[in-house]
Tab-separated table of N, CA and C and ligand atoms in Angstrom:
chain	number	residue	atom	x	y	z
A	27	MET	N	-22.586	42.500	-57.153
A	27	MET	CA	-21.631	42.727	-56.070
A	27	MET	C	-21.324	44.213	-55.968
A	28	THR	N	-21.355	44.712	-54.743
A	28	THR	CA	-21.017	46.112	-54.519
A	28	THR	C	-19.632	46.209	-53.911
A	29	LEU	N	-18.808	47.009	-54.542
A	29	LEU	CA	-17.450	47.177	-54.044
A	29	LEU	C	-17.422	48.209	-52.924
A	30	PRO	N	-16.709	47.932	-51.864
A	30	PRO	CA	-16.507	48.991	-50.858
A	30	PRO	C	-15.777	50.170	-51.500
A	31	MET	N	-16.011	51.365	-50.974
A	31	MET	CA	-15.428	52.562	-51.584
A	31	MET	C	-13.907	52.488	-51.739
A	32	SER	N	-13.213	51.923	-50.751
A	32	SER	CA	-11.747	51.905	-50.836
A	32	SER	C	-11.296	51.051	-52.010
A	33	ASP	N	-11.991	49.914	-52.238
A	33	ASP	CA	-11.634	49.064	-53.372
A	33	ASP	C	-11.921	49.776	-54.682
A	34	LEU	N	-13.037	50.512	-54.697
A	34	LEU	CA	-13.407	51.244	-55.894
A	34	LEU	C	-12.342	52.294	-56.208
A	35	ARG	N	-11.869	52.967	-55.166
A	35	ARG	CA	-10.814	53.954	-55.376
A	35	ARG	C	-9.550	53.309	-55.925
A	36	ASP	N	-9.214	52.126	-55.394
A	36	ASP	CA	-8.030	51.413	-55.886
A	36	ASP	C	-8.189	51.075	-57.361
A	37	LEU	N	-9.404	50.652	-57.709
A	37	LEU	CA	-9.688	50.292	-59.091
A	37	LEU	C	-9.524	51.511	-60.004
A	38	TYR	N	-10.064	52.650	-59.551
A	38	TYR	CA	-9.949	53.881	-60.318
A	38	TYR	C	-8.485	54.270	-60.486
A	39	GLN	N	-7.739	54.175	-59.374
A	39	GLN	CA	-6.335	54.550	-59.415
A	39	GLN	C	-5.576	53.642	-60.383
A	40	GLU	N	-5.930	52.368	-60.371
A	40	GLU	CA	-5.277	51.403	-61.259
A	40	GLU	C	-5.540	51.760	-62.727
A	41	MET	N	-6.782	52.187	-63.025
A	41	MET	CA	-7.112	52.570	-64.406
A	41	MET	C	-6.312	53.788	-64.843
A	42	ILE	N	-6.162	54.744	-63.931
A	42	ILE	CA	-5.413	55.956	-64.260
A	42	ILE	C	-3.945	55.610	-64.498
A	43	LEU	N	-3.378	54.774	-63.630
A	43	LEU	CA	-1.974	54.384	-63.791
A	43	LEU	C	-1.770	53.589	-65.070
A	44	ASP	N	-2.747	52.766	-65.409
A	44	ASP	CA	-2.652	51.957	-66.620
A	44	ASP	C	-2.661	52.831	-67.875
A	45	HIS	N	-3.535	53.840	-67.890
A	45	HIS	CA	-3.568	54.763	-69.033
A	45	HIS	C	-2.296	55.595	-69.103
A	46	ASN	N	-1.699	55.872	-67.938
A	46	ASN	CA	-0.441	56.616	-67.930
A	46	ASN	C	0.687	55.760	-68.503
A	47	ARG	N	0.674	54.486	-68.165
A	47	ARG	CA	1.732	53.586	-68.671
A	47	ARG	C	1.575	53.341	-70.169
A	48	ARG	N	0.336	53.162	-70.606
A	48	ARG	CA	0.087	52.874	-72.018
A	48	ARG	C	-0.992	53.819	-72.538
A	49	PRO	N	-0.602	55.066	-72.770
A	49	PRO	CA	-1.613	56.044	-73.202
A	49	PRO	C	-2.165	55.689	-74.589
A	50	HIS	N	-3.450	55.906	-74.744
A	50	HIS	CA	-4.085	55.712	-76.049
A	50	HIS	C	-3.910	56.992	-76.872
A	51	ASN	N	-3.770	56.822	-78.161
A	51	ASN	CA	-3.781	57.965	-79.107
A	51	ASN	C	-2.675	58.991	-78.866
A	52	ARG	N	-1.549	58.570	-78.291
A	52	ARG	CA	-0.477	59.550	-78.098
A	52	ARG	C	0.445	59.537	-79.314
A	53	ARG	N	0.163	60.417	-80.254
A	53	ARG	CA	0.981	60.553	-81.452
A	53	ARG	C	0.577	61.834	-82.182
A	54	ASN	N	1.491	62.278	-83.016
A	54	ASN	CA	1.184	63.402	-83.884
A	54	ASN	C	0.126	62.934	-84.887
A	55	LEU	N	-0.735	63.816	-85.295
A	55	LEU	CA	-1.769	63.451	-86.253
A	55	LEU	C	-1.518	64.205	-87.550
A	56	GLU	N	-1.032	63.463	-88.541
A	56	GLU	CA	-0.710	64.113	-89.807
A	56	GLU	C	-1.995	64.580	-90.489
A	57	GLY	N	-1.953	65.795	-91.010
A	57	GLY	CA	-3.131	66.334	-91.685
A	57	GLY	C	-4.247	66.703	-90.731
A	58	ALA	N	-3.892	66.990	-89.475
A	58	ALA	CA	-4.908	67.392	-88.503
A	58	ALA	C	-5.565	68.702	-88.929
A	59	ASP	N	-6.884	68.782	-88.724
A	59	ASP	CA	-7.613	70.010	-89.060
A	59	ASP	C	-7.464	71.056	-87.963
A	60	ARG	N	-7.311	70.602	-86.746
A	60	ARG	CA	-7.207	71.520	-85.613
A	60	ARG	C	-6.076	71.067	-84.706
A	61	ARG	N	-5.470	72.051	-84.041
A	61	ARG	CA	-4.448	71.757	-83.063
A	61	ARG	C	-4.498	72.825	-81.987
A	62	ALA	N	-4.307	72.427	-80.758
A	62	ALA	CA	-4.187	73.411	-79.677
A	62	ALA	C	-3.167	72.905	-78.672
A	63	ASP	N	-2.510	73.851	-78.019
A	63	ASP	CA	-1.514	73.526	-77.010
A	63	ASP	C	-2.013	73.962	-75.637
A	64	GLY	N	-1.759	73.131	-74.664
A	64	GLY	CA	-2.154	73.461	-73.296
A	64	GLY	C	-0.984	73.352	-72.349
A	65	TYR	N	-1.029	74.163	-71.302
A	65	TYR	CA	0.058	74.183	-70.338
A	65	TYR	C	-0.512	74.405	-68.944
A	66	ASN	N	-0.095	73.580	-68.024
A	66	ASN	CA	-0.509	73.731	-66.626
A	66	ASN	C	0.713	74.073	-65.786
A	67	PRO	N	0.940	75.367	-65.538
A	67	PRO	CA	2.163	75.795	-64.838
A	67	PRO	C	2.238	75.302	-63.391
A	68	LEU	N	1.097	74.961	-62.803
A	68	LEU	CA	1.115	74.492	-61.421
A	68	LEU	C	1.848	73.170	-61.280
A	69	CYS	N	1.798	72.368	-62.347
A	69	CYS	CA	2.375	71.027	-62.282
A	69	CYS	C	3.450	70.834	-63.344
A	70	GLY	N	3.429	71.685	-64.392
A	70	GLY	CA	4.382	71.552	-65.489
A	70	GLY	C	3.888	70.677	-66.624
A	71	ASP	N	2.605	70.325	-66.610
A	71	ASP	CA	2.045	69.488	-67.683
A	71	ASP	C	1.928	70.281	-68.979
A	72	ARG	N	2.377	69.664	-70.074
A	72	ARG	CA	2.225	70.266	-71.394
A	72	ARG	C	1.544	69.262	-72.311
A	73	ILE	N	0.643	69.757	-73.130
A	73	ILE	CA	-0.071	68.855	-74.027
A	73	ILE	C	-0.443	69.576	-75.314
A	74	SER	N	-0.373	68.833	-76.423
A	74	SER	CA	-0.916	69.309	-77.689
A	74	SER	C	-2.009	68.336	-78.097
A	75	VAL	N	-3.135	68.886	-78.519
A	75	VAL	CA	-4.253	68.060	-78.964
A	75	VAL	C	-4.454	68.274	-80.455
A	76	TYR	N	-4.610	67.181	-81.191
A	76	TYR	CA	-4.824	67.231	-82.643
A	76	TYR	C	-6.174	66.611	-82.963
A	77	LEU	N	-6.894	67.260	-83.882
A	77	LEU	CA	-8.208	66.739	-84.277
A	77	LEU	C	-8.328	66.674	-85.786
A	78	LYS	N	-8.944	65.590	-86.249
A	78	LYS	CA	-9.408	65.534	-87.635
A	78	LYS	C	-10.913	65.634	-87.580
A	79	ILE	N	-11.430	66.635	-88.278
A	79	ILE	CA	-12.854	66.905	-88.213
A	79	ILE	C	-13.469	66.768	-89.594
A	80	ASP	N	-14.577	66.050	-89.641
A	80	ASP	CA	-15.304	65.853	-90.893
A	80	ASP	C	-16.704	66.407	-90.682
A	81	GLY	N	-17.012	67.541	-91.312
A	81	GLY	CA	-18.293	68.208	-91.051
A	81	GLY	C	-18.284	68.721	-89.630
A	82	ASP	N	-19.194	68.188	-88.805
A	82	ASP	CA	-19.181	68.620	-87.407
A	82	ASP	C	-18.829	67.438	-86.495
A	83	ARG	N	-18.164	66.427	-87.070
A	83	ARG	CA	-17.849	65.244	-86.282
A	83	ARG	C	-16.335	65.050	-86.148
A	84	ILE	N	-15.904	64.658	-84.951
A	84	ILE	CA	-14.492	64.394	-84.702
A	84	ILE	C	-14.175	62.974	-85.179
A	85	ARG	N	-13.381	62.898	-86.259
A	85	ARG	CA	-13.041	61.588	-86.797
A	85	ARG	C	-11.864	60.972	-86.067
A	86	GLU	N	-10.969	61.819	-85.609
A	86	GLU	CA	-9.790	61.322	-84.919
A	86	GLU	C	-9.310	62.375	-83.929
A	87	ALA	N	-8.850	61.907	-82.788
A	87	ALA	CA	-8.297	62.812	-81.778
A	87	ALA	C	-7.046	62.173	-81.207
A	88	THR	N	-5.941	62.912	-81.233
A	88	THR	CA	-4.693	62.410	-80.659
A	88	THR	C	-4.062	63.507	-79.813
A	89	PHE	N	-3.025	63.127	-79.076
A	89	PHE	CA	-2.326	64.126	-78.268
A	89	PHE	C	-0.853	63.780	-78.169
A	90	GLU	N	-0.075	64.800	-77.874
A	90	GLU	CA	1.330	64.624	-77.538
A	90	GLU	C	1.594	65.461	-76.310
A	91	GLY	N	2.635	65.127	-75.589
A	91	GLY	CA	2.973	65.973	-74.452
A	91	GLY	C	3.623	65.213	-73.333
A	92	LYS	N	3.980	65.991	-72.343
A	92	LYS	CA	4.623	65.440	-71.151
A	92	LYS	C	3.893	65.969	-69.947
A	93	GLY	N	3.659	65.086	-68.998
A	93	GLY	CA	3.005	65.552	-67.795
A	93	GLY	C	2.933	64.457	-66.749
A	94	CYS	N	2.230	64.750	-65.683
A	94	CYS	CA	2.083	63.785	-64.599
A	94	CYS	C	1.111	62.678	-65.031
A	95	ALA	N	0.996	61.666	-64.199
A	95	ALA	CA	0.154	60.509	-64.518
A	95	ALA	C	-1.294	60.921	-64.760
A	96	ILE	N	-1.793	61.853	-63.954
A	96	ILE	CA	-3.199	62.243	-64.086
A	96	ILE	C	-3.443	62.977	-65.400
A	97	SER	N	-2.541	63.897	-65.770
A	97	SER	CA	-2.753	64.648	-67.014
A	97	SER	C	-2.625	63.730	-68.230
A	98	THR	N	-1.684	62.797	-68.181
A	98	THR	CA	-1.503	61.874	-69.305
A	98	THR	C	-2.682	60.916	-69.421
A	99	ALA	N	-3.114	60.365	-68.293
A	99	ALA	CA	-4.257	59.443	-68.312
A	99	ALA	C	-5.517	60.168	-68.768
A	100	SER	N	-5.676	61.411	-68.334
A	100	SER	CA	-6.845	62.186	-68.720
A	100	SER	C	-6.848	62.439	-70.226
A	101	ALA	N	-5.665	62.764	-70.787
A	101	ALA	CA	-5.566	62.995	-72.234
A	101	ALA	C	-5.860	61.714	-72.999
A	102	SER	N	-5.350	60.608	-72.489
A	102	SER	CA	-5.580	59.309	-73.120
A	102	SER	C	-7.075	58.992	-73.173
A	103	MET	N	-7.744	59.177	-72.030
A	103	MET	CA	-9.166	58.837	-71.970
A	103	MET	C	-10.032	59.881	-72.667
A	104	MET	N	-9.589	61.131	-72.677
A	104	MET	CA	-10.331	62.181	-73.384
A	104	MET	C	-10.351	61.881	-74.877
A	105	THR	N	-9.174	61.525	-75.443
A	105	THR	CA	-9.123	61.276	-76.888
A	105	THR	C	-9.971	60.059	-77.254
A	106	ASP	N	-10.000	59.052	-76.370
A	106	ASP	CA	-10.901	57.908	-76.585
A	106	ASP	C	-12.358	58.358	-76.568
A	107	ALA	N	-12.671	59.212	-75.589
A	107	ALA	CA	-14.075	59.585	-75.345
A	107	ALA	C	-14.675	60.419	-76.479
A	108	VAL	N	-13.875	61.276	-77.101
A	108	VAL	CA	-14.457	62.187	-78.104
A	108	VAL	C	-14.384	61.620	-79.522
A	109	HIS	N	-13.702	60.493	-79.674
A	109	HIS	CA	-13.588	59.862	-80.984
A	109	HIS	C	-14.982	59.578	-81.550
A	110	GLY	N	-15.277	60.132	-82.728
A	110	GLY	CA	-16.555	59.882	-83.376
A	110	GLY	C	-17.696	60.762	-82.885
A	111	LYS	N	-17.426	61.610	-81.887
A	111	LYS	CA	-18.468	62.493	-81.355
A	111	LYS	C	-18.600	63.747	-82.234
A	112	THR	N	-19.792	64.357	-82.190
A	112	THR	CA	-19.933	65.652	-82.842
A	112	THR	C	-19.268	66.707	-81.957
A	113	LEU	N	-19.017	67.883	-82.531
A	113	LEU	CA	-18.386	68.951	-81.759
A	113	LEU	C	-19.266	69.352	-80.570
A	114	ASP	N	-20.581	69.360	-80.780
A	114	ASP	CA	-21.497	69.694	-79.681
A	114	ASP	C	-21.432	68.653	-78.572
A	115	GLU	N	-21.385	67.376	-78.971
A	115	GLU	CA	-21.293	66.316	-77.964
A	115	GLU	C	-19.988	66.428	-77.181
A	116	ALA	N	-18.902	66.774	-77.890
A	116	ALA	CA	-17.602	66.925	-77.228
A	116	ALA	C	-17.644	68.093	-76.243
A	117	ARG	N	-18.318	69.194	-76.640
A	117	ARG	CA	-18.462	70.340	-75.731
A	117	ARG	C	-19.255	69.949	-74.485
A	118	GLN	N	-20.298	69.158	-74.693
A	118	GLN	CA	-21.110	68.710	-73.551
A	118	GLN	C	-20.297	67.811	-72.624
A	119	LEU	N	-19.462	66.945	-73.214
A	119	LEU	CA	-18.595	66.090	-72.399
A	119	LEU	C	-17.659	66.946	-71.557
A	120	PHE	N	-17.087	67.979	-72.185
A	120	PHE	CA	-16.208	68.898	-71.469
A	120	PHE	C	-16.932	69.471	-70.254
A	121	THR	N	-18.157	69.953	-70.479
A	121	THR	CA	-18.922	70.586	-69.402
A	121	THR	C	-19.207	69.590	-68.280
A	122	ARG	N	-19.598	68.371	-68.652
A	122	ARG	CA	-19.921	67.366	-67.635
A	122	ARG	C	-18.676	66.942	-66.867
A	123	PHE	N	-17.576	66.735	-67.616
A	123	PHE	CA	-16.331	66.328	-66.973
A	123	PHE	C	-15.849	67.419	-66.019
A	124	HIS	N	-15.871	68.652	-66.507
A	124	HIS	CA	-15.434	69.786	-65.706
A	124	HIS	C	-16.286	69.905	-64.450
A	125	GLY	N	-17.595	69.740	-64.613
A	125	GLY	CA	-18.505	69.808	-63.474
A	125	GLY	C	-18.215	68.717	-62.458
A	126	MET	N	-17.866	67.521	-62.949
A	126	MET	CA	-17.597	66.403	-62.044
A	126	MET	C	-16.338	66.657	-61.205
A	127	VAL	N	-15.246	67.082	-61.854
A	127	VAL	CA	-13.989	67.203	-61.106
A	127	VAL	C	-13.912	68.483	-60.277
A	128	THR	N	-14.753	69.475	-60.619
A	128	THR	CA	-14.748	70.691	-59.814
A	128	THR	C	-15.902	70.687	-58.822
A	129	ASP	N	-16.707	69.607	-58.827
A	129	ASP	CA	-17.814	69.481	-57.887
A	129	ASP	C	-18.755	70.668	-57.985
A	130	ASP	N	-18.984	71.089	-59.200
A	130	ASP	CA	-19.849	72.240	-59.454
A	130	ASP	C	-21.287	71.883	-59.078
A	131	SER	N	-21.828	72.599	-58.117
A	131	SER	CA	-23.164	72.246	-57.638
A	131	SER	C	-24.227	72.479	-58.710
A	132	ALA	N	-23.912	73.353	-59.678
A	132	ALA	CA	-24.879	73.644	-60.740
A	132	ALA	C	-25.131	72.413	-61.612
A	133	THR	N	-24.137	71.529	-61.723
A	133	THR	CA	-24.308	70.357	-62.574
A	133	THR	C	-24.601	69.104	-61.754
A	134	GLU	N	-24.718	69.280	-60.444
A	134	GLU	CA	-24.864	68.130	-59.564
A	134	GLU	C	-26.130	67.342	-59.830
A	135	SER	N	-27.193	68.058	-60.172
A	135	SER	CA	-28.471	67.383	-60.347
A	135	SER	C	-28.521	66.608	-61.662
A	136	ALA	N	-27.703	67.035	-62.620
A	136	ALA	CA	-27.691	66.342	-63.904
A	136	ALA	C	-26.947	65.014	-63.775
A	137	PRO	N	-27.430	63.988	-64.469
A	137	PRO	CA	-26.712	62.714	-64.409
A	137	PRO	C	-25.331	62.870	-65.046
A	138	THR	N	-24.327	62.359	-64.360
A	138	THR	CA	-22.969	62.502	-64.861
A	138	THR	C	-22.794	61.674	-66.120
A	139	ASN	N	-23.124	60.377	-66.014
A	139	ASN	CA	-23.144	59.523	-67.193
A	139	ASN	C	-21.878	59.638	-68.028
A	140	LEU	N	-20.735	59.592	-67.376
A	140	LEU	CA	-19.466	59.771	-68.074
A	140	LEU	C	-18.728	58.454	-68.294
A	141	GLY	N	-19.325	57.361	-67.873
A	141	GLY	CA	-18.687	56.070	-68.095
A	141	GLY	C	-17.320	55.992	-67.444
A	142	LYS	N	-16.347	55.560	-68.240
A	142	LYS	CA	-14.991	55.375	-67.716
A	142	LYS	C	-14.388	56.660	-67.159
A	143	LEU	N	-14.835	57.788	-67.701
A	143	LEU	CA	-14.256	59.064	-67.271
A	143	LEU	C	-14.536	59.338	-65.796
A	144	GLU	N	-15.503	58.587	-65.217
A	144	GLU	CA	-15.827	58.791	-63.811
A	144	GLU	C	-14.685	58.377	-62.883
A	145	VAL	N	-13.656	57.716	-63.431
A	145	VAL	CA	-12.493	57.392	-62.589
A	145	VAL	C	-11.834	58.666	-62.068
A	146	PHE	N	-12.122	59.796	-62.720
A	146	PHE	CA	-11.493	61.048	-62.286
A	146	PHE	C	-12.330	61.801	-61.239
A	147	SER	N	-13.473	61.221	-60.858
A	147	SER	CA	-14.349	61.934	-59.920
A	147	SER	C	-13.637	62.204	-58.587
A	148	GLY	N	-12.752	61.310	-58.173
A	148	GLY	CA	-12.044	61.488	-56.908
A	148	GLY	C	-11.108	62.680	-56.894
A	149	VAL	N	-10.763	63.171	-58.098
A	149	VAL	CA	-9.835	64.301	-58.209
A	149	VAL	C	-10.419	65.562	-57.563
A	150	SER	N	-11.761	65.631	-57.519
A	150	SER	CA	-12.407	66.829	-56.967
A	150	SER	C	-11.989	67.086	-55.519
A	151	GLN	N	-11.518	66.047	-54.844
A	151	GLN	CA	-11.065	66.223	-53.456
A	151	GLN	C	-9.653	66.792	-53.373
A	152	PHE	N	-8.984	66.910	-54.517
A	152	PHE	CA	-7.598	67.396	-54.537
A	152	PHE	C	-7.481	68.573	-55.513
A	153	PRO	N	-7.789	69.786	-55.022
A	153	PRO	CA	-7.855	70.965	-55.907
A	153	PRO	C	-6.612	71.134	-56.782
A	154	ALA	N	-5.426	70.812	-56.253
A	154	ALA	CA	-4.203	70.989	-57.030
A	154	ALA	C	-4.168	70.055	-58.236
A	155	ARG	N	-4.923	68.952	-58.158
A	155	ARG	CA	-4.927	67.968	-59.235
A	155	ARG	C	-6.019	68.223	-60.271
A	156	VAL	N	-6.944	69.105	-59.947
A	156	VAL	CA	-8.054	69.357	-60.863
A	156	VAL	C	-7.529	69.897	-62.195
A	157	LYS	N	-6.530	70.786	-62.127
A	157	LYS	CA	-5.986	71.345	-63.367
A	157	LYS	C	-5.255	70.293	-64.202
A	158	CYS	N	-4.660	69.310	-63.537
A	158	CYS	CA	-4.025	68.197	-64.256
A	158	CYS	C	-5.077	67.408	-65.030
A	159	ALA	N	-6.195	67.138	-64.353
A	159	ALA	CA	-7.247	66.318	-64.959
A	159	ALA	C	-7.989	67.059	-66.067
A	160	THR	N	-8.081	68.394	-65.957
A	160	THR	CA	-8.877	69.142	-66.931
A	160	THR	C	-8.040	69.718	-68.078
A	161	LEU	N	-6.706	69.651	-67.965
A	161	LEU	CA	-5.855	70.280	-68.994
A	161	LEU	C	-6.189	69.775	-70.402
A	162	ALA	N	-6.269	68.452	-70.559
A	162	ALA	CA	-6.558	67.886	-71.883
A	162	ALA	C	-7.905	68.371	-72.406
A	163	TRP	N	-8.860	68.540	-71.481
A	163	TRP	CA	-10.205	68.967	-71.884
A	163	TRP	C	-10.239	70.440	-72.275
A	164	HIS	N	-9.511	71.268	-71.517
A	164	HIS	CA	-9.415	72.680	-71.899
A	164	HIS	C	-8.732	72.817	-73.261
A	165	THR	N	-7.723	71.983	-73.481
A	165	THR	CA	-6.999	72.042	-74.752
A	165	THR	C	-7.881	71.537	-75.895
A	166	LEU	N	-8.654	70.504	-75.627
A	166	LEU	CA	-9.633	70.026	-76.616
A	166	LEU	C	-10.594	71.146	-76.991
A	167	LYS	N	-11.102	71.833	-75.979
A	167	LYS	CA	-12.068	72.905	-76.215
A	167	LYS	C	-11.440	73.993	-77.087
A	168	ALA	N	-10.172	74.324	-76.787
A	168	ALA	CA	-9.470	75.333	-77.584
A	168	ALA	C	-9.328	74.861	-79.029
A	169	ALA	N	-9.046	73.571	-79.218
A	169	ALA	CA	-8.911	73.026	-80.576
A	169	ALA	C	-10.254	73.090	-81.302
A	170	ILE	N	-11.324	72.779	-80.591
A	170	ILE	CA	-12.657	72.836	-81.200
A	170	ILE	C	-12.991	74.264	-81.607
A	171	GLU	N	-12.668	75.207	-80.730
A	171	GLU	CA	-12.960	76.611	-81.044
A	171	GLU	C	-11.877	77.205	-81.939
A	172	ASP	N	-10.878	76.373	-82.283
A	172	ASP	CA	-9.803	76.782	-83.182
A	172	ASP	C	-8.979	77.935	-82.637
A	173	ALA	N	-8.732	77.904	-81.339
A	173	ALA	CA	-7.891	78.933	-80.718
A	173	ALA	C	-6.448	78.735	-81.148
A	174	ARG	N	-5.761	79.838	-81.361
A	174	ARG	CA	-4.377	79.757	-81.803
A	174	ARG	C	-3.397	79.969	-80.662
A	175	GLU	N	-3.906	80.335	-79.516
A	175	GLU	CA	-3.018	80.639	-78.401
A	175	GLU	C	-2.869	79.442	-77.476
A	176	VAL	N	-1.791	79.449	-76.725
A	176	VAL	CA	-1.567	78.393	-75.748
A	176	VAL	C	-2.568	78.553	-74.611
A	177	VAL	N	-3.248	77.458	-74.275
A	177	VAL	CA	-4.199	77.491	-73.182
A	177	VAL	C	-3.437	77.395	-71.876
A	178	SER	N	-3.739	78.290	-70.975
A	178	SER	CA	-3.023	78.277	-69.706
A	178	SER	C	-3.880	78.892	-68.640
A	179	SER	N	-3.664	78.467	-67.418
A	179	SER	CA	-4.397	79.061	-66.314
A	179	SER	C	-3.683	80.307	-65.793
A	180	GLU	N	-2.497	80.599	-66.371
A	180	GLU	CA	-1.731	81.757	-65.929
A	180	GLU	C	-1.501	82.695	-67.109
A	181	GLU	N	-1.391	83.983	-66.803
A	181	GLU	CA	-1.122	84.958	-67.851
A	181	GLU	C	0.332	84.855	-68.315
A	182	GLY	N	0.535	85.076	-69.603
A	182	GLY	CA	1.893	85.210	-70.120
A	182	GLY	C	2.696	83.931	-70.190
A	183	ALA	N	2.041	82.790	-70.111
A	183	ALA	CA	2.759	81.523	-70.209
A	183	ALA	C	2.763	81.068	-71.658
A	184	GLY	N	3.775	81.469	-72.404
A	184	GLY	CA	3.851	81.137	-73.820
A	184	GLY	C	4.522	79.803	-74.044
A	185	ASP	N	4.294	79.230	-75.209
A	185	ASP	CA	4.940	77.967	-75.556
A	185	ASP	C	6.137	78.270	-76.442
A	186	PRO	N	7.356	77.958	-76.000
A	186	PRO	CA	8.541	78.286	-76.796
A	186	PRO	C	8.596	77.504	-78.106
A	187	ASN	N	7.843	76.430	-78.210
A	187	ASN	CA	7.868	75.615	-79.427
A	187	ASN	C	6.825	76.059	-80.444
A	188	ALA	N	5.980	76.985	-80.092
A	188	ALA	CA	4.892	77.393	-80.977
A	188	ALA	C	5.444	78.172	-82.161
B	13	LIG	ZN1	-0.132	67.359	-63.441
């Protein structure tokens, strides 16, 4: 059965709202090997990402923070997606996800193959929402690279809790 596009969009929206209502992996991670903080000043979304890393593999990924439905759902699904992945695989996921929501023509020819994460593909039509959807991923990337600074799309946006 093929779903008409409008039904598919409703389904995607329902998944995002569901993850916002019951986010996966939203908790502090005791003994985390990596942590990074992200901030999206356009919307006010704040997120901290925690990782437990064993060798080059992500054993556990969690997040804390406050934000809109899209940023929370994205963080929920991001932490699910990178669980058990190697750091390289997580970086590749970041690139593919980023390419999907920004409609980057350079990655268009490559198969997206993002599974559930494809629910965010519609975000590319709403530029103001792209930063909400990518915040968790930028913060993940900072945690992987072990950045100590708050990730932000704006200069001088410090985290008062850091
Ligand atoms: Zn937002």
